[in-house]
Amino acid sequence: MRVSPAFRLIITALLLTQPIPAFAETPGTTSGGPKPFNSMAVAPDAEEFCRVPRPPAGLAETAYLRNGYRAILRILVAERQLETETCDCPLSDFTWDMALAELPRFQTTDNPRLPFKVLDLYAMADALEAEHAEGCS
């Protein structure tokens, strides 16, 4: 079945003149319906005390390695906090080079692309941070 160009033009014009619900509501509307795109933006997280930042992209070629080095740095910071029994943040005393230097301590394989288990490092860092937070509360 062939549709004439005039029919297509009429259908297109009708569709374009209909209101689009997502744009019909204002940001303050609470109807539960569609929201404008800008209202779906996620607010940035408030900076946490002594949070190790994301490592620079040049630190390692893969995100897996960078995440591992970040976890190692978290462990080093938490260990220092527990060792000194202080609730201060010694993060400024640490560098990414220090995390790289500690790799042999956390290395689990000889594979240079997967030298450690990142999830295990996360668990260790979380446990140390929790222990420190408990002591500071």
mmCIF file with all atom_site columns, C-alpha atoms in Angstrom, residues 23-136:
data_model
loop_
_atom_site.group_PDB
_atom_site.id
_atom_site.type_symbol
_atom_site.label_atom_id
_atom_site.label_alt_id
_atom_site.label_comp_id
_atom_site.label_asym_id
_atom_site.label_entity_id
_atom_site.label_seq_id
_atom_site.pdbx_PDB_ins_code
_atom_site.Cartn_x
_atom_site.Cartn_y
_atom_site.Cartn_z
_atom_site.occupancy
_atom_site.B_iso_or_equiv
_atom_site.pdbx_formal_charge
_atom_site.auth_seq_id
_atom_site.auth_comp_id
_atom_site.auth_asym_id
_atom_site.auth_atom_id
_atom_site.pdbx_PDB_model_num
ATOM 1   C CA . PHE A 1 23  ? 7.449  19.492  28.389 1.00 0.00 ? 23  PHE A CA 1
ATOM 2   C CA . ALA A 1 24  ? 3.952  20.432  29.498 1.00 0.00 ? 24  ALA A CA 1
ATOM 3   C CA . GLU A 1 25  ? 4.763  20.131  33.200 1.00 0.00 ? 25  GLU A CA 1
ATOM 4   C CA . THR A 1 26  ? 6.789  22.626  35.116 1.00 0.00 ? 26  THR A CA 1
ATOM 5   C CA . PRO A 1 27  ? 9.628  21.552  37.437 1.00 0.00 ? 27  PRO A CA 1
ATOM 6   C CA . GLY A 1 28  ? 7.484  22.232  40.529 1.00 0.00 ? 28  GLY A CA 1
ATOM 7   C CA . THR A 1 29  ? 4.664  19.984  39.355 1.00 0.00 ? 29  THR A CA 1
ATOM 8   C CA . THR A 1 30  ? 4.114  16.928  41.529 1.00 0.00 ? 30  THR A CA 1
ATOM 9   C CA . SER A 1 31  ? 1.566  15.062  39.465 1.00 0.00 ? 31  SER A CA 1
ATOM 10  C CA . GLY A 1 32  ? 3.709  11.939  39.395 1.00 0.00 ? 32  GLY A CA 1
ATOM 11  C CA . GLY A 1 33  ? 3.809  12.111  35.615 1.00 0.00 ? 33  GLY A CA 1
ATOM 12  C CA . PRO A 1 34  ? 6.824  12.624  33.395 1.00 0.00 ? 34  PRO A CA 1
ATOM 13  C CA . LYS A 1 35  ? 9.346  15.177  34.589 1.00 0.00 ? 35  LYS A CA 1
ATOM 14  C CA . PRO A 1 36  ? 11.403 17.575  32.494 1.00 0.00 ? 36  PRO A CA 1
ATOM 15  C CA . PHE A 1 37  ? 14.868 16.342  31.663 1.00 0.00 ? 37  PHE A CA 1
ATOM 16  C CA . ASN A 1 38  ? 16.651 18.783  33.969 1.00 0.00 ? 38  ASN A CA 1
ATOM 17  C CA . SER A 1 39  ? 14.739 17.497  37.006 1.00 0.00 ? 39  SER A CA 1
ATOM 18  C CA . MET A 1 40  ? 16.260 14.048  36.529 1.00 0.00 ? 40  MET A CA 1
ATOM 19  C CA . ALA A 1 41  ? 19.780 15.308  37.212 1.00 0.00 ? 41  ALA A CA 1
ATOM 20  C CA . VAL A 1 42  ? 21.464 13.577  40.120 1.00 0.00 ? 42  VAL A CA 1
ATOM 21  C CA . ALA A 1 43  ? 22.766 15.921  42.774 1.00 0.00 ? 43  ALA A CA 1
ATOM 22  C CA . PRO A 1 44  ? 26.483 15.520  43.396 1.00 0.00 ? 44  PRO A CA 1
ATOM 23  C CA . ASP A 1 45  ? 27.455 13.675  46.547 1.00 0.00 ? 45  ASP A CA 1
ATOM 24  C CA . ALA A 1 46  ? 28.604 15.794  49.435 1.00 0.00 ? 46  ALA A CA 1
ATOM 25  C CA . GLU A 1 47  ? 32.315 15.371  49.885 1.00 0.00 ? 47  GLU A CA 1
ATOM 26  C CA . GLU A 1 48  ? 32.992 12.801  52.543 1.00 0.00 ? 48  GLU A CA 1
ATOM 27  C CA . PHE A 1 49  ? 35.609 13.395  55.187 1.00 0.00 ? 49  PHE A CA 1
ATOM 28  C CA . CYS A 1 50  ? 38.987 11.948  54.161 1.00 0.00 ? 50  CYS A CA 1
ATOM 29  C CA . ARG A 1 51  ? 37.708 10.405  50.936 1.00 0.00 ? 51  ARG A CA 1
ATOM 30  C CA . VAL A 1 52  ? 40.453 9.233   48.600 1.00 0.00 ? 52  VAL A CA 1
ATOM 31  C CA . PRO A 1 53  ? 39.874 10.894  45.214 1.00 0.00 ? 53  PRO A CA 1
ATOM 32  C CA . ARG A 1 54  ? 39.653 9.077   41.918 1.00 0.00 ? 54  ARG A CA 1
ATOM 33  C CA . PRO A 1 55  ? 43.108 8.333   40.602 1.00 0.00 ? 55  PRO A CA 1
ATOM 34  C CA . PRO A 1 56  ? 44.388 10.211  37.556 1.00 0.00 ? 56  PRO A CA 1
ATOM 35  C CA . ALA A 1 57  ? 43.904 8.432   34.221 1.00 0.00 ? 57  ALA A CA 1
ATOM 36  C CA . GLY A 1 58  ? 47.660 8.379   33.642 1.00 0.00 ? 58  GLY A CA 1
ATOM 37  C CA . LEU A 1 59  ? 48.273 6.294   36.765 1.00 0.00 ? 59  LEU A CA 1
ATOM 38  C CA . ALA A 1 60  ? 47.450 3.028   35.003 1.00 0.00 ? 60  ALA A CA 1
ATOM 39  C CA . GLU A 1 61  ? 46.098 2.002   31.637 1.00 0.00 ? 61  GLU A CA 1
ATOM 40  C CA . THR A 1 62  ? 42.967 0.262   32.940 1.00 0.00 ? 62  THR A CA 1
ATOM 41  C CA . ALA A 1 63  ? 40.235 1.264   35.358 1.00 0.00 ? 63  ALA A CA 1
ATOM 42  C CA . TYR A 1 64  ? 40.734 -2.072  37.140 1.00 0.00 ? 64  TYR A CA 1
ATOM 43  C CA . LEU A 1 65  ? 44.308 -1.149  38.066 1.00 0.00 ? 65  LEU A CA 1
ATOM 44  C CA . ARG A 1 66  ? 43.388 2.431   38.983 1.00 0.00 ? 66  ARG A CA 1
ATOM 45  C CA . ASN A 1 67  ? 40.591 1.167   41.258 1.00 0.00 ? 67  ASN A CA 1
ATOM 46  C CA . GLY A 1 68  ? 43.040 -1.208  42.904 1.00 0.00 ? 68  GLY A CA 1
ATOM 47  C CA . TYR A 1 69  ? 45.543 1.576   43.538 1.00 0.00 ? 69  TYR A CA 1
ATOM 48  C CA . ARG A 1 70  ? 42.781 3.713   44.993 1.00 0.00 ? 70  ARG A CA 1
ATOM 49  C CA . ALA A 1 71  ? 41.826 0.883   47.360 1.00 0.00 ? 71  ALA A CA 1
ATOM 50  C CA . ILE A 1 72  ? 45.487 0.481   48.350 1.00 0.00 ? 72  ILE A CA 1
ATOM 51  C CA . LEU A 1 73  ? 45.691 4.186   49.142 1.00 0.00 ? 73  LEU A CA 1
ATOM 52  C CA . ARG A 1 74  ? 42.501 3.913   51.212 1.00 0.00 ? 74  ARG A CA 1
ATOM 53  C CA . ILE A 1 75  ? 44.093 1.044   53.148 1.00 0.00 ? 75  ILE A CA 1
ATOM 54  C CA . LEU A 1 76  ? 47.291 3.018   53.749 1.00 0.00 ? 76  LEU A CA 1
ATOM 55  C CA . VAL A 1 77  ? 45.362 6.051   55.022 1.00 0.00 ? 77  VAL A CA 1
ATOM 56  C CA . ALA A 1 78  ? 43.153 3.938   57.318 1.00 0.00 ? 78  ALA A CA 1
ATOM 57  C CA . GLU A 1 79  ? 46.153 2.024   58.652 1.00 0.00 ? 79  GLU A CA 1
ATOM 58  C CA . ARG A 1 80  ? 47.889 5.303   59.504 1.00 0.00 ? 80  ARG A CA 1
ATOM 59  C CA . GLN A 1 81  ? 44.763 6.568   61.254 1.00 0.00 ? 81  GLN A CA 1
ATOM 60  C CA . LEU A 1 82  ? 44.515 3.402   63.336 1.00 0.00 ? 82  LEU A CA 1
ATOM 61  C CA . GLU A 1 83  ? 48.247 3.346   64.037 1.00 0.00 ? 83  GLU A CA 1
ATOM 62  C CA . THR A 1 84  ? 48.331 6.944   65.276 1.00 0.00 ? 84  THR A CA 1
ATOM 63  C CA . GLU A 1 85  ? 44.937 6.625   66.973 1.00 0.00 ? 85  GLU A CA 1
ATOM 64  C CA . THR A 1 86  ? 43.827 9.929   65.523 1.00 0.00 ? 86  THR A CA 1
ATOM 65  C CA . CYS A 1 87  ? 40.586 11.039  63.968 1.00 0.00 ? 87  CYS A CA 1
ATOM 66  C CA . ASP A 1 88  ? 42.376 13.522  61.718 1.00 0.00 ? 88  ASP A CA 1
ATOM 67  C CA . CYS A 1 89  ? 42.747 12.896  58.001 1.00 0.00 ? 89  CYS A CA 1
ATOM 68  C CA . PRO A 1 90  ? 46.344 12.187  56.952 1.00 0.00 ? 90  PRO A CA 1
ATOM 69  C CA . LEU A 1 91  ? 45.371 11.928  53.261 1.00 0.00 ? 91  LEU A CA 1
ATOM 70  C CA . SER A 1 92  ? 47.584 14.880  52.315 1.00 0.00 ? 92  SER A CA 1
ATOM 71  C CA . ASP A 1 93  ? 50.608 12.865  53.540 1.00 0.00 ? 93  ASP A CA 1
ATOM 72  C CA . PHE A 1 94  ? 50.038 10.215  50.861 1.00 0.00 ? 94  PHE A CA 1
ATOM 73  C CA . THR A 1 95  ? 50.729 10.156  47.128 1.00 0.00 ? 95  THR A CA 1
ATOM 74  C CA . TRP A 1 96  ? 49.773 7.826   44.318 1.00 0.00 ? 96  TRP A CA 1
ATOM 75  C CA . ASP A 1 97  ? 53.440 6.802   44.088 1.00 0.00 ? 97  ASP A CA 1
ATOM 76  C CA . MET A 1 98  ? 53.152 5.446   47.635 1.00 0.00 ? 98  MET A CA 1
ATOM 77  C CA . ALA A 1 99  ? 50.206 3.278   46.572 1.00 0.00 ? 99  ALA A CA 1
ATOM 78  C CA . LEU A 1 100 ? 52.205 1.996   43.592 1.00 0.00 ? 100 LEU A CA 1
ATOM 79  C CA . ALA A 1 101 ? 55.173 1.244   45.855 1.00 0.00 ? 101 ALA A CA 1
ATOM 80  C CA . GLU A 1 102 ? 52.939 -0.876  48.128 1.00 0.00 ? 102 GLU A CA 1
ATOM 81  C CA . LEU A 1 103 ? 51.755 -3.074  45.243 1.00 0.00 ? 103 LEU A CA 1
ATOM 82  C CA . PRO A 1 104 ? 53.996 -6.049  46.186 1.00 0.00 ? 104 PRO A CA 1
ATOM 83  C CA . ARG A 1 105 ? 52.312 -6.203  49.595 1.00 0.00 ? 105 ARG A CA 1
ATOM 84  C CA . PHE A 1 106 ? 48.867 -6.619  48.011 1.00 0.00 ? 106 PHE A CA 1
ATOM 85  C CA . GLN A 1 107 ? 49.822 -8.518  44.853 1.00 0.00 ? 107 GLN A CA 1
ATOM 86  C CA . THR A 1 108 ? 48.122 -11.891 44.468 1.00 0.00 ? 108 THR A CA 1
ATOM 87  C CA . THR A 1 109 ? 49.295 -12.949 40.973 1.00 0.00 ? 109 THR A CA 1
ATOM 88  C CA . ASP A 1 110 ? 52.168 -12.380 38.574 1.00 0.00 ? 110 ASP A CA 1
ATOM 89  C CA . ASN A 1 111 ? 49.758 -11.192 35.903 1.00 0.00 ? 111 ASN A CA 1
ATOM 90  C CA . PRO A 1 112 ? 50.606 -7.492  35.329 1.00 0.00 ? 112 PRO A CA 1
ATOM 91  C CA . ARG A 1 113 ? 47.068 -6.744  34.108 1.00 0.00 ? 113 ARG A CA 1
ATOM 92  C CA . LEU A 1 114 ? 45.411 -8.360  37.174 1.00 0.00 ? 114 LEU A CA 1
ATOM 93  C CA . PRO A 1 115 ? 48.000 -8.178  39.953 1.00 0.00 ? 115 PRO A CA 1
ATOM 94  C CA . PHE A 1 116 ? 45.438 -8.096  42.768 1.00 0.00 ? 116 PHE A CA 1
ATOM 95  C CA . LYS A 1 117 ? 41.797 -8.748  43.543 1.00 0.00 ? 117 LYS A CA 1
ATOM 96  C CA . VAL A 1 118 ? 40.142 -5.333  43.687 1.00 0.00 ? 118 VAL A CA 1
ATOM 97  C CA . LEU A 1 119 ? 37.082 -6.600  45.551 1.00 0.00 ? 119 LEU A CA 1
ATOM 98  C CA . ASP A 1 120 ? 39.302 -8.037  48.282 1.00 0.00 ? 120 ASP A CA 1
ATOM 99  C CA . LEU A 1 121 ? 41.131 -4.699  48.522 1.00 0.00 ? 121 LEU A CA 1
ATOM 100 C CA . TYR A 1 122 ? 37.787 -2.868  48.773 1.00 0.00 ? 122 TYR A CA 1
ATOM 101 C CA . ALA A 1 123 ? 36.680 -5.201  51.555 1.00 0.00 ? 123 ALA A CA 1
ATOM 102 C CA . MET A 1 124 ? 39.932 -4.663  53.445 1.00 0.00 ? 124 MET A CA 1
ATOM 103 C CA . ALA A 1 125 ? 39.693 -0.871  53.046 1.00 0.00 ? 125 ALA A CA 1
ATOM 104 C CA . ASP A 1 126 ? 36.036 -0.856  54.118 1.00 0.00 ? 126 ASP A CA 1
ATOM 105 C CA . ALA A 1 127 ? 36.829 -2.914  57.223 1.00 0.00 ? 127 ALA A CA 1
ATOM 106 C CA . LEU A 1 128 ? 39.724 -0.664  58.249 1.00 0.00 ? 128 LEU A CA 1
ATOM 107 C CA . GLU A 1 129 ? 37.683 2.495   57.640 1.00 0.00 ? 129 GLU A CA 1
ATOM 108 C CA . ALA A 1 130 ? 34.794 1.062   59.664 1.00 0.00 ? 130 ALA A CA 1
ATOM 109 C CA . GLU A 1 131 ? 37.152 0.211   62.524 1.00 0.00 ? 131 GLU A CA 1
ATOM 110 C CA . HIS A 1 132 ? 38.529 3.739   62.443 1.00 0.00 ? 132 HIS A CA 1
ATOM 111 C CA . ALA A 1 133 ? 35.049 5.296   62.304 1.00 0.00 ? 133 ALA A CA 1
ATOM 112 C CA . GLU A 1 134 ? 33.972 3.206   65.290 1.00 0.00 ? 134 GLU A CA 1
ATOM 113 C CA . GLY A 1 135 ? 36.927 4.426   67.289 1.00 0.00 ? 135 GLY A CA 1
ATOM 114 C CA . CYS A 1 136 ? 36.205 8.047   66.400 1.00 0.00 ? 136 CYS A CA 1
#
